[in-house]
Tab-separated table of C-alpha atoms and ligand atoms in Angstrom:
chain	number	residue	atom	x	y	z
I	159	UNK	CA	-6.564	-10.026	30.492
I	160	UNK	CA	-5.982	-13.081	32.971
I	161	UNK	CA	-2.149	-13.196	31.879
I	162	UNK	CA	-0.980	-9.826	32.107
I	163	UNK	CA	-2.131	-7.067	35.033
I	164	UNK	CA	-4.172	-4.596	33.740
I	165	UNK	CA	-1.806	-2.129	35.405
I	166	UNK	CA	0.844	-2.703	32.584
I	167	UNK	CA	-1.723	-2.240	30.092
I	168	UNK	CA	-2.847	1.291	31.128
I	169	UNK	CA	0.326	2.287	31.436
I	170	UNK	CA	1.232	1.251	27.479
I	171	UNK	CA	-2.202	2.882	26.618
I	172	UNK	CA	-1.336	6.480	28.364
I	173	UNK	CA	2.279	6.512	26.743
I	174	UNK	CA	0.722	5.651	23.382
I	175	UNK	CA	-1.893	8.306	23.709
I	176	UNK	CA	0.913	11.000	24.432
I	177	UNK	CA	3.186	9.684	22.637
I	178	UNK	CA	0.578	9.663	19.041
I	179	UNK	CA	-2.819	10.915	20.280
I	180	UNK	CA	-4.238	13.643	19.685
I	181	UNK	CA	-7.388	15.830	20.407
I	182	UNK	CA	-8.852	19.162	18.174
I	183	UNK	CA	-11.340	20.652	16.371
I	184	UNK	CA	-12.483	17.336	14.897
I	185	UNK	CA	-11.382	15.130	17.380
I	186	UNK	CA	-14.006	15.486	20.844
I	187	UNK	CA	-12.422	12.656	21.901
I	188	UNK	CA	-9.543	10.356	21.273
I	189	UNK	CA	-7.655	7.576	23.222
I	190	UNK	CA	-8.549	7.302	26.838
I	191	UNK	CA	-12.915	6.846	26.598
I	192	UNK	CA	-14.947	3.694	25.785
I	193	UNK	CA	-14.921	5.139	22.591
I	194	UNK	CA	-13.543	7.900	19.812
I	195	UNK	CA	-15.968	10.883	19.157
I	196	UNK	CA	-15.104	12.992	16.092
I	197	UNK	CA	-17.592	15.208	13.876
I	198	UNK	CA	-18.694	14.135	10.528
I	199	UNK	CA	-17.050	15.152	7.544
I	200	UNK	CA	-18.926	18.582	6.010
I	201	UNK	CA	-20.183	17.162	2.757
I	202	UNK	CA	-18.212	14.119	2.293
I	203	UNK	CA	-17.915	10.153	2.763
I	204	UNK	CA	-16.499	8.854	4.831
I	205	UNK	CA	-13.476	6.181	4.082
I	206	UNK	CA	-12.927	2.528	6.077
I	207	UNK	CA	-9.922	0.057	5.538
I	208	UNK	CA	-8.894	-2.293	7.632
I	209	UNK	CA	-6.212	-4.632	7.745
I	210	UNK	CA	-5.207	-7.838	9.863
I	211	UNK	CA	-1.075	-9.407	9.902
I	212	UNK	CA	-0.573	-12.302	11.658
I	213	UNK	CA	3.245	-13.017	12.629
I	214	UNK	CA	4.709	-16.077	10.941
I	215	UNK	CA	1.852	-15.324	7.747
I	216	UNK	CA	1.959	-11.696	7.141
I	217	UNK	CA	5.975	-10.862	8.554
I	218	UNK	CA	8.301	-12.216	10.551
I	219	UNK	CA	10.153	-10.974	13.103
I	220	UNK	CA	13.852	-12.861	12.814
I	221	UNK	CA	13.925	-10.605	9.616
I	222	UNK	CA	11.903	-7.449	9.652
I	223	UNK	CA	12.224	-5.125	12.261
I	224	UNK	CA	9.107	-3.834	14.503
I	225	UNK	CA	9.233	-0.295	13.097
I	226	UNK	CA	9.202	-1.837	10.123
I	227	UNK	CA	6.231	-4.212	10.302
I	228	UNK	CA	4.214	-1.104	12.082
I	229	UNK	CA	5.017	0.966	8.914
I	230	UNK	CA	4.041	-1.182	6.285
I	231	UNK	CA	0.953	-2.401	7.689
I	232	UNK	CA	0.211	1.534	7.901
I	233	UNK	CA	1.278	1.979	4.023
I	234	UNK	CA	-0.932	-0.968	3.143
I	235	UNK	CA	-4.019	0.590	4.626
I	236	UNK	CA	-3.082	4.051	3.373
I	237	UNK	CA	-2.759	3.123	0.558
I	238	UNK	CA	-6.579	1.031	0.204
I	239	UNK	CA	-7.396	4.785	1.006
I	240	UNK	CA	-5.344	6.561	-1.637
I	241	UNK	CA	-7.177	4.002	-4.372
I	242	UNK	CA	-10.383	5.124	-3.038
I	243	UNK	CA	-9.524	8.872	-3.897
I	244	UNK	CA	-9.847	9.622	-0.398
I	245	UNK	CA	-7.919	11.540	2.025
I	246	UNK	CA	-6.724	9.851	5.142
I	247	UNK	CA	-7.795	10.808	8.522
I	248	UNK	CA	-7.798	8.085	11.645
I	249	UNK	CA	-6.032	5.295	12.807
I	250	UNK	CA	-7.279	2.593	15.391
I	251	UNK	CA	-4.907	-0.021	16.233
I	252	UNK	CA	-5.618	-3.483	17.766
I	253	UNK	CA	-2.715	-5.486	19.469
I	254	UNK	CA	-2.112	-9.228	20.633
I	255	UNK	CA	1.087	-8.971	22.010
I	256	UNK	CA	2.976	-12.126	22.888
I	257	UNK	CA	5.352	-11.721	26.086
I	258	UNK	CA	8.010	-11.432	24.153
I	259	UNK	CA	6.939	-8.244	22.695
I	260	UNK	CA	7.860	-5.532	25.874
I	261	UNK	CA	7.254	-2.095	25.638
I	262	UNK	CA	9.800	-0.426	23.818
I	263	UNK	CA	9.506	-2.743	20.933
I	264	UNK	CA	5.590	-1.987	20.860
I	265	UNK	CA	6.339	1.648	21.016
I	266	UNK	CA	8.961	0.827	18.025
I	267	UNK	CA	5.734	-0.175	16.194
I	268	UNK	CA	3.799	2.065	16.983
I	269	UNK	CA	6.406	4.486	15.550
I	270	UNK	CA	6.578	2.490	12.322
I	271	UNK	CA	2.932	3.023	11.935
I	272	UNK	CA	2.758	6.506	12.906
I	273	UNK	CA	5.463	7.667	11.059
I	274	UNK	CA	3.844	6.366	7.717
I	275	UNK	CA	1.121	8.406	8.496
I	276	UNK	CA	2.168	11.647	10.063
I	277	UNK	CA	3.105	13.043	6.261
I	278	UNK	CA	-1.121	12.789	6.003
I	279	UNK	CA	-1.552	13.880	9.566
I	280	UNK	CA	-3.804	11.146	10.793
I	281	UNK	CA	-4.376	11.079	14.183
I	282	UNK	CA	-4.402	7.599	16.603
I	283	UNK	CA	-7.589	7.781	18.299
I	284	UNK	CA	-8.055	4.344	19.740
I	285	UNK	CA	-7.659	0.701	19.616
I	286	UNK	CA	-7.531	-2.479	21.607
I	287	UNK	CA	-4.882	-4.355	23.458
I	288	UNK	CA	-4.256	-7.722	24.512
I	289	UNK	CA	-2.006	-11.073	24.999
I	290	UNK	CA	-1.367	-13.335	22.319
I	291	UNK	CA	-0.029	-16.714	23.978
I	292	UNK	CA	2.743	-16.768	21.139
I	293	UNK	CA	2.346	-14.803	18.285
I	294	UNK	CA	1.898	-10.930	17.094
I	295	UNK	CA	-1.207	-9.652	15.801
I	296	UNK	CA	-1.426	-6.823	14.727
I	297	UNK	CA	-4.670	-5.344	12.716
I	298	UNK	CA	-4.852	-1.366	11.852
I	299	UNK	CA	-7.948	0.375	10.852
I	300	UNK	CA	-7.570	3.728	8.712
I	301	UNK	CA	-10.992	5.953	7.806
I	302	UNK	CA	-10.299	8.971	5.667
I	303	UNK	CA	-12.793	10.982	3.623
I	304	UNK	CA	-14.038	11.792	0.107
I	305	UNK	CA	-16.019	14.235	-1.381
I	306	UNK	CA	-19.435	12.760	-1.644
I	307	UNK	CA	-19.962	10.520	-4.577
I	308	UNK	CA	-16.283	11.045	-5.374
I	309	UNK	CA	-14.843	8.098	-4.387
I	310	UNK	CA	-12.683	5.635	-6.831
I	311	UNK	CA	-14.144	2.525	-7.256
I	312	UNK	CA	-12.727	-0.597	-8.993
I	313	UNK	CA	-16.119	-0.716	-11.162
I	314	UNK	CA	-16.012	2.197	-13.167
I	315	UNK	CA	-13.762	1.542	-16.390
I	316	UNK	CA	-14.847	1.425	-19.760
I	317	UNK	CA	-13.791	0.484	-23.454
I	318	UNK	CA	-11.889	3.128	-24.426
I	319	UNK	CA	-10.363	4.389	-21.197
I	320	UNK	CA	-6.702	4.576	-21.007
I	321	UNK	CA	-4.976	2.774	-18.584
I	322	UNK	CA	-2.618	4.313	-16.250
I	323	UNK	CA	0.088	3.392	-12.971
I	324	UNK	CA	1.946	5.656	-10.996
I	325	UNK	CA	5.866	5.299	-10.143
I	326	UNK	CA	7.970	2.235	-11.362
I	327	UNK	CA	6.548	-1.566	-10.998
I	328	UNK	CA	8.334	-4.550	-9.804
I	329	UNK	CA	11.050	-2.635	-7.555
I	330	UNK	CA	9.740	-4.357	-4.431
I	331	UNK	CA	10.082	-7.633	-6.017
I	332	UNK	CA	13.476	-7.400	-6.812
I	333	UNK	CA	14.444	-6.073	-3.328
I	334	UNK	CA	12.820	-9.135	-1.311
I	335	UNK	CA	14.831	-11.248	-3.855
I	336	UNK	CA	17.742	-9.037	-2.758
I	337	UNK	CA	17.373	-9.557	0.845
I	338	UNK	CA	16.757	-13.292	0.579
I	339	UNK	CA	20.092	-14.873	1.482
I	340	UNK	CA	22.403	-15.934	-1.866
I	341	UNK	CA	21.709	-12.864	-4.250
I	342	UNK	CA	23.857	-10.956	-3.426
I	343	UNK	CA	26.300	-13.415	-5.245
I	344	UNK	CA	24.029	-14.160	-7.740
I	345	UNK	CA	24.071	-10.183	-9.023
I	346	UNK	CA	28.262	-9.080	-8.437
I	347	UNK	CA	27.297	-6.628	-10.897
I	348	UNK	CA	24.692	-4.516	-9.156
I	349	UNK	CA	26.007	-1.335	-7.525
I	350	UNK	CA	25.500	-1.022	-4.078
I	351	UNK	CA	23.478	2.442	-4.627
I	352	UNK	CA	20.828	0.199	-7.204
I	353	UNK	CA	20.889	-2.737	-4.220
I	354	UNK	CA	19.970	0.242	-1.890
I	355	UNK	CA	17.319	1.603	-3.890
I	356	UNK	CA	15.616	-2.035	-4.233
I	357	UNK	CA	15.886	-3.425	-0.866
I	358	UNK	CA	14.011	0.745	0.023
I	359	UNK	CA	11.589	-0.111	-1.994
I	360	UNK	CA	10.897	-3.194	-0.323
I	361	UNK	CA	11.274	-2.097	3.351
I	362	UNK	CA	9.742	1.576	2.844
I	363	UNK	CA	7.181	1.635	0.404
I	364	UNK	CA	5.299	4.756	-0.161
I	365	UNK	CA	1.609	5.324	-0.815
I	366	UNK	CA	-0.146	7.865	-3.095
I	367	UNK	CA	-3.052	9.291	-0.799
I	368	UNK	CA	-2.315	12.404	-2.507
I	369	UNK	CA	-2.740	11.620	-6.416
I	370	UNK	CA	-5.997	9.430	-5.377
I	371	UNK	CA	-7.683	12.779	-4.165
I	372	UNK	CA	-6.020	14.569	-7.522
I	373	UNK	CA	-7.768	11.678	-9.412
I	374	UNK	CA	-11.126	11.702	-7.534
I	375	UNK	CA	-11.796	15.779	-6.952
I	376	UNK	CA	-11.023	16.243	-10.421
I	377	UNK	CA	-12.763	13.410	-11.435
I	378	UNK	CA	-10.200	11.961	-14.086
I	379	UNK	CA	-10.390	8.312	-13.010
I	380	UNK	CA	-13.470	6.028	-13.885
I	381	UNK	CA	-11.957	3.330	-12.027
I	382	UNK	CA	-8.942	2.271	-9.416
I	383	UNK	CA	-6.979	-0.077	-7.575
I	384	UNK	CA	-3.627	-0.095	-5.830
I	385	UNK	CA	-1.452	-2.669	-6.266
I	386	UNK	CA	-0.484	-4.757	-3.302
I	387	UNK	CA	-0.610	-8.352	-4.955
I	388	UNK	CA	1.108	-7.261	-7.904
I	389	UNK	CA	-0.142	-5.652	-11.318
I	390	UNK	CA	-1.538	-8.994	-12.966
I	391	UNK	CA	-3.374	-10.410	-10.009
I	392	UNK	CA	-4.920	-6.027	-9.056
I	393	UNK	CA	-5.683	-5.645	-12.969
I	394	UNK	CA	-7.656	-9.448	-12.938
I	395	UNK	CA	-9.717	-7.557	-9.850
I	396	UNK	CA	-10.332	-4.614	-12.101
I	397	UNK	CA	-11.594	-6.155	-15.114
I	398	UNK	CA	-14.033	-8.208	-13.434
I	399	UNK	CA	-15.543	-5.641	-11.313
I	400	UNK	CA	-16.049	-3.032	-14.299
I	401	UNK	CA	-16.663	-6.277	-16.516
I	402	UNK	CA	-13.989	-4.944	-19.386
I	403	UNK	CA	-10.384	-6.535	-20.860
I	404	UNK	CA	-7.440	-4.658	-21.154
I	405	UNK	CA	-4.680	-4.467	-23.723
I	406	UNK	CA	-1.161	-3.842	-21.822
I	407	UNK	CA	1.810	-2.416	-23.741
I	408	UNK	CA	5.072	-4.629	-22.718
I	409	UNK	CA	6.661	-2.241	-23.828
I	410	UNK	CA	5.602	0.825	-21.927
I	411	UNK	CA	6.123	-0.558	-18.453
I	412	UNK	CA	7.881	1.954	-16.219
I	413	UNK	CA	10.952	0.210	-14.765
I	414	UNK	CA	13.695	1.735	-12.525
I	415	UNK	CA	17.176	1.657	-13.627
I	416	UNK	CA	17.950	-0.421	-11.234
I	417	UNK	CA	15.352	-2.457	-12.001
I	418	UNK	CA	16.268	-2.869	-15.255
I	419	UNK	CA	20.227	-3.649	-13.522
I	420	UNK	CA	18.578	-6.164	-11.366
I	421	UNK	CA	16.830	-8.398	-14.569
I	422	UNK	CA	20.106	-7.889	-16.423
I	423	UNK	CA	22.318	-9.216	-13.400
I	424	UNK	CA	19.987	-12.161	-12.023
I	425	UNK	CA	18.907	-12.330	-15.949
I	426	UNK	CA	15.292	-12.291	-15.266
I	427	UNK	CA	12.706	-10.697	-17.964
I	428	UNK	CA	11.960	-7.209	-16.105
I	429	UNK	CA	8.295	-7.378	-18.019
I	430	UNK	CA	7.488	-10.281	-15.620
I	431	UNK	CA	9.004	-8.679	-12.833
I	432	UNK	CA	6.626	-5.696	-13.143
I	433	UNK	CA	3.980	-7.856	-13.809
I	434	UNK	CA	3.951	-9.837	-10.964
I	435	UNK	CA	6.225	-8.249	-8.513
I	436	UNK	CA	3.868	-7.325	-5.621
I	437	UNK	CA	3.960	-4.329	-2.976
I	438	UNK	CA	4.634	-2.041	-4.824
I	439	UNK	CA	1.372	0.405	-3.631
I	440	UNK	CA	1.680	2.000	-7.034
I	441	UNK	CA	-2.183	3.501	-8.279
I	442	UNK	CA	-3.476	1.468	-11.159
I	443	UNK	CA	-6.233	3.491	-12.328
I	444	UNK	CA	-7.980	4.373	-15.669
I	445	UNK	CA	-9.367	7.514	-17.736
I	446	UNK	CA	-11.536	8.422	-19.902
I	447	UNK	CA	-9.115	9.761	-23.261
I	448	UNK	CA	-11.403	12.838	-22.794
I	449	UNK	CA	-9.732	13.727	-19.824
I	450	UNK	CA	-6.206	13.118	-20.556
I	451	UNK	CA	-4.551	16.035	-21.235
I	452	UNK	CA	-6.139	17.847	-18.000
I	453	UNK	CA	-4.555	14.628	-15.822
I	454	UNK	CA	-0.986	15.130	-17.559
I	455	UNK	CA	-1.405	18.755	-16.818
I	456	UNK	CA	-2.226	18.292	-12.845
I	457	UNK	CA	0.477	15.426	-12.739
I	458	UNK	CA	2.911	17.133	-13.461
I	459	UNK	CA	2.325	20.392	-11.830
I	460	UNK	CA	2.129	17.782	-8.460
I	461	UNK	CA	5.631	16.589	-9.917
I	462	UNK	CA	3.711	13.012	-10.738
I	463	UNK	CA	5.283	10.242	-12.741
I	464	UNK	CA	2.232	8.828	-14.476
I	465	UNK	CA	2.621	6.085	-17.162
I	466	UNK	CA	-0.002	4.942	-19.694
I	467	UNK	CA	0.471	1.335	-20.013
I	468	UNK	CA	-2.160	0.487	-21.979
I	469	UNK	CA	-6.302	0.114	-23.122
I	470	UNK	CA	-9.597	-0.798	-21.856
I	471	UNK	CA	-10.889	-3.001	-24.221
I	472	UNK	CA	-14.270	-4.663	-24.356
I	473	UNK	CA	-14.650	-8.175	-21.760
I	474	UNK	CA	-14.406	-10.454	-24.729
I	475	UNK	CA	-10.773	-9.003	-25.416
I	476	UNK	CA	-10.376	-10.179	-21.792
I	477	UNK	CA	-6.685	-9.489	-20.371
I	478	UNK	CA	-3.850	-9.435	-23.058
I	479	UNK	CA	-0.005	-8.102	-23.009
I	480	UNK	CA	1.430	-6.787	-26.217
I	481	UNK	CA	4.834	-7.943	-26.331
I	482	UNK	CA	7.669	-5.910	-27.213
I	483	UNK	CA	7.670	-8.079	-30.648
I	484	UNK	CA	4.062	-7.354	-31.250
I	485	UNK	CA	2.778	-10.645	-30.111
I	486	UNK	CA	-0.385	-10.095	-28.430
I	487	UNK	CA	-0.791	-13.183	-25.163
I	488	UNK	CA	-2.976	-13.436	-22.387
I	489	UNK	CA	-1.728	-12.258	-18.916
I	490	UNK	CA	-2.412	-15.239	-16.305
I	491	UNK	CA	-3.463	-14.470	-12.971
I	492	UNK	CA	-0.464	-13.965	-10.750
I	493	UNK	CA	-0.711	-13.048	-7.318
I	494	UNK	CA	2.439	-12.404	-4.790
I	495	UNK	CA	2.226	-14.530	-2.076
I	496	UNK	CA	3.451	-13.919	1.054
I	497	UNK	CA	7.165	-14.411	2.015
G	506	LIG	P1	-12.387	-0.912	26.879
G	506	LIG	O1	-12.161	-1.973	27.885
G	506	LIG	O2	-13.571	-0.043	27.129
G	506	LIG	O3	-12.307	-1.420	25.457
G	506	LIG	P2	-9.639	-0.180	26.816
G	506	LIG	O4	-8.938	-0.198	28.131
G	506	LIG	O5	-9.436	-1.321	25.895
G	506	LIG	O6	-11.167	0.091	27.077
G	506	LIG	O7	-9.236	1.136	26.037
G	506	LIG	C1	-9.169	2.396	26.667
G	506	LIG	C2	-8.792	3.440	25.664
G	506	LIG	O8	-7.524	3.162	25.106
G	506	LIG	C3	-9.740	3.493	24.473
G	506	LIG	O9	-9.815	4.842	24.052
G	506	LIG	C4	-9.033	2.671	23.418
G	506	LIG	O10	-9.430	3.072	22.139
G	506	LIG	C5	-7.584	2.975	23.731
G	506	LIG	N1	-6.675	1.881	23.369
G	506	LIG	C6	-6.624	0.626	23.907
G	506	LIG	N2	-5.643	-0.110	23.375
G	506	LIG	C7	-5.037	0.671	22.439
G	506	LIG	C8	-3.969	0.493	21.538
G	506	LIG	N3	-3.308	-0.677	21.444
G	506	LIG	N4	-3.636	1.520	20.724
G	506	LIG	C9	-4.309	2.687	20.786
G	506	LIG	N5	-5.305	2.935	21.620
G	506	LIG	C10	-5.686	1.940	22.452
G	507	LIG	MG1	-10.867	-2.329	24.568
């Protein structure tokens, strides 16, 4: 703490903790001791994610706002949670904060964060601060909860099961490819309201805490994943851990309209968009067929999109798309790199 007076940081801490802490029934004690205390959850497991962004590798800041990098690093961590089945519950957030960053802008990332997770109401109860001699860190820790022995884990498919995704894939993609400078001439015949939807998808994700605990309580899904790195590269993770293949249907993909507008316009295949595009923090997860008429039923009283996309098949099959023209080829690897 050599380069900055400890003053300064106290004062940062006590405006954080009234500005996002809070204390209750399960909270003893939050920001402000050497350490949280909060009771156990009655009966269930608990839930730990954690998640480190380094500026210049994980954002940067002459393009993305700080409310911005606070809430996706929040949606990225809720949504590790959601794909566990569990419910969200704490935050902890450690800072290296270069002396560029002053405090409004940390407070604008702290709201970026918070505000991602005040739908779930998870409370900040602690964290760490320091100086960075150039460069933002930021790392944010998330526990939640599960019923015990409920939790999703990416080991549990089987032959059989029916693979499933929430929401529309690739959307993200296609709105980083928006905001990089150049598209917007390359597409003249996107309308602004698709652009808008795209480029929202990109800056304001969403996670599913919500239809991982529907999945997990009910126990409908043998296995899950979200997918940060992009369908191809989660499913890969998937198969090996429950050692299975997997037989995706091209052809039952969801895309977005504008989605679909956005492949047309830049004439891109949308397939490969939604099979590669990354950050999307859609649930990939699968079910036993047994169970799939009680999952439609709870989806859609929640007012779920749910798609089935395709079949567990045995690890020999290992991973294959079936094209829209029948052709059955393997799916490579692909993982979304950052930037
Ligand atoms: P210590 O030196 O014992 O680690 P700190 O001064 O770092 O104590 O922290 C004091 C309190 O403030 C603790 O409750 C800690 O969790 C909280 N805290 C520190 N930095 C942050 C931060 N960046 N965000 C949220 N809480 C923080
Ligand atoms: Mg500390």
């Amino acid at each position: 703490m050599a380069r900055q007076p400890r003053l300064h940081e106290f004062r940062l801490i006590e405006q954080l903790r009234r500005a996002f802490g809070r204390t209750g029934a399960a909270v003893a004690r939050g920001i402000g001791d050497d350490a949280a205390v909060i009771a156990p959850p009655k009966g269930r497991q608990m839930v730990l994610t954690t998640d480190l962004l380094i500026e210049g590798v994980h954002f940067d800041l002459r393009t993305a706002s700080f409310e911005e990098i606070g809430y996706k690093a929040a949606i990225a961590n809720l949504s590790d949670i959601a794909a566990m089945g569990a419910r969200p519950e704490y935050a902890l957030v450690a800072i290296a904060l270069p002396a560029s960053c002053t405090t409004p802008r940390i407070l604008r990332l702290y709201k970026g964060i918070m505000g991602a997770c005040r739908p779930y109401r998870v409370a900040l109860i602690g964290g760490d601060t320091s100086v960075s001699p150039n460069k933002l860190f930021l790392s944010l820790t998330v526990t939640g909860s599960v019923p015990a022995g409920c939790a999703l884990m990416r080991s549990g498919a089987q032959a059989g099961d029916l693979l499933y995704v929430t929401g529309t894939l690739g959307d993200s993609l296609a709105g980083l490819a928006l905001l990089s400078h150049g598209r917007r001439r390359a597409t003249p015949s996107l309308t602004s309201s698709e652009r808008k939807f795209l480029v929202g998808r990109h800056r304001r994700p969403i996670a599913h805490p919500g239809l991982g605990q529907l999945l997990s309580e009910h126990r409908l899904a043998s296995a899950a994943i979200d997918i940060s790195d992009g369908l191809s590269g989660d499913l890969h993770h998937l198969c090996e851990q429950s050692r299975i293949g997997v037989e995706i249907d091209a052809a039952a993909l969801p895309l977005s309209p504008a989605l679909q507008a956005y492949a047309r316009a830049s004439r891109t295949d949308p397939v490969a968009l939604a099979l590669q595009g990354g950050e999307d923090y859609e649930l990939l997860f699968t079910v036993p067929p047994a169970k799939r008429r009680t999952l439609h039923r709870l989806a859609r009283r929640a007012g779920r999109r749910l798609t089935c996309i395709g079949m567990i098949r045995p690890e020999a099959f290992g991973v294959r798309v079936r094209e829209t023209t029948g052709r059955l080829r393997r799916l490579p690897v692909t993982s979304y790199v950052h930037f």
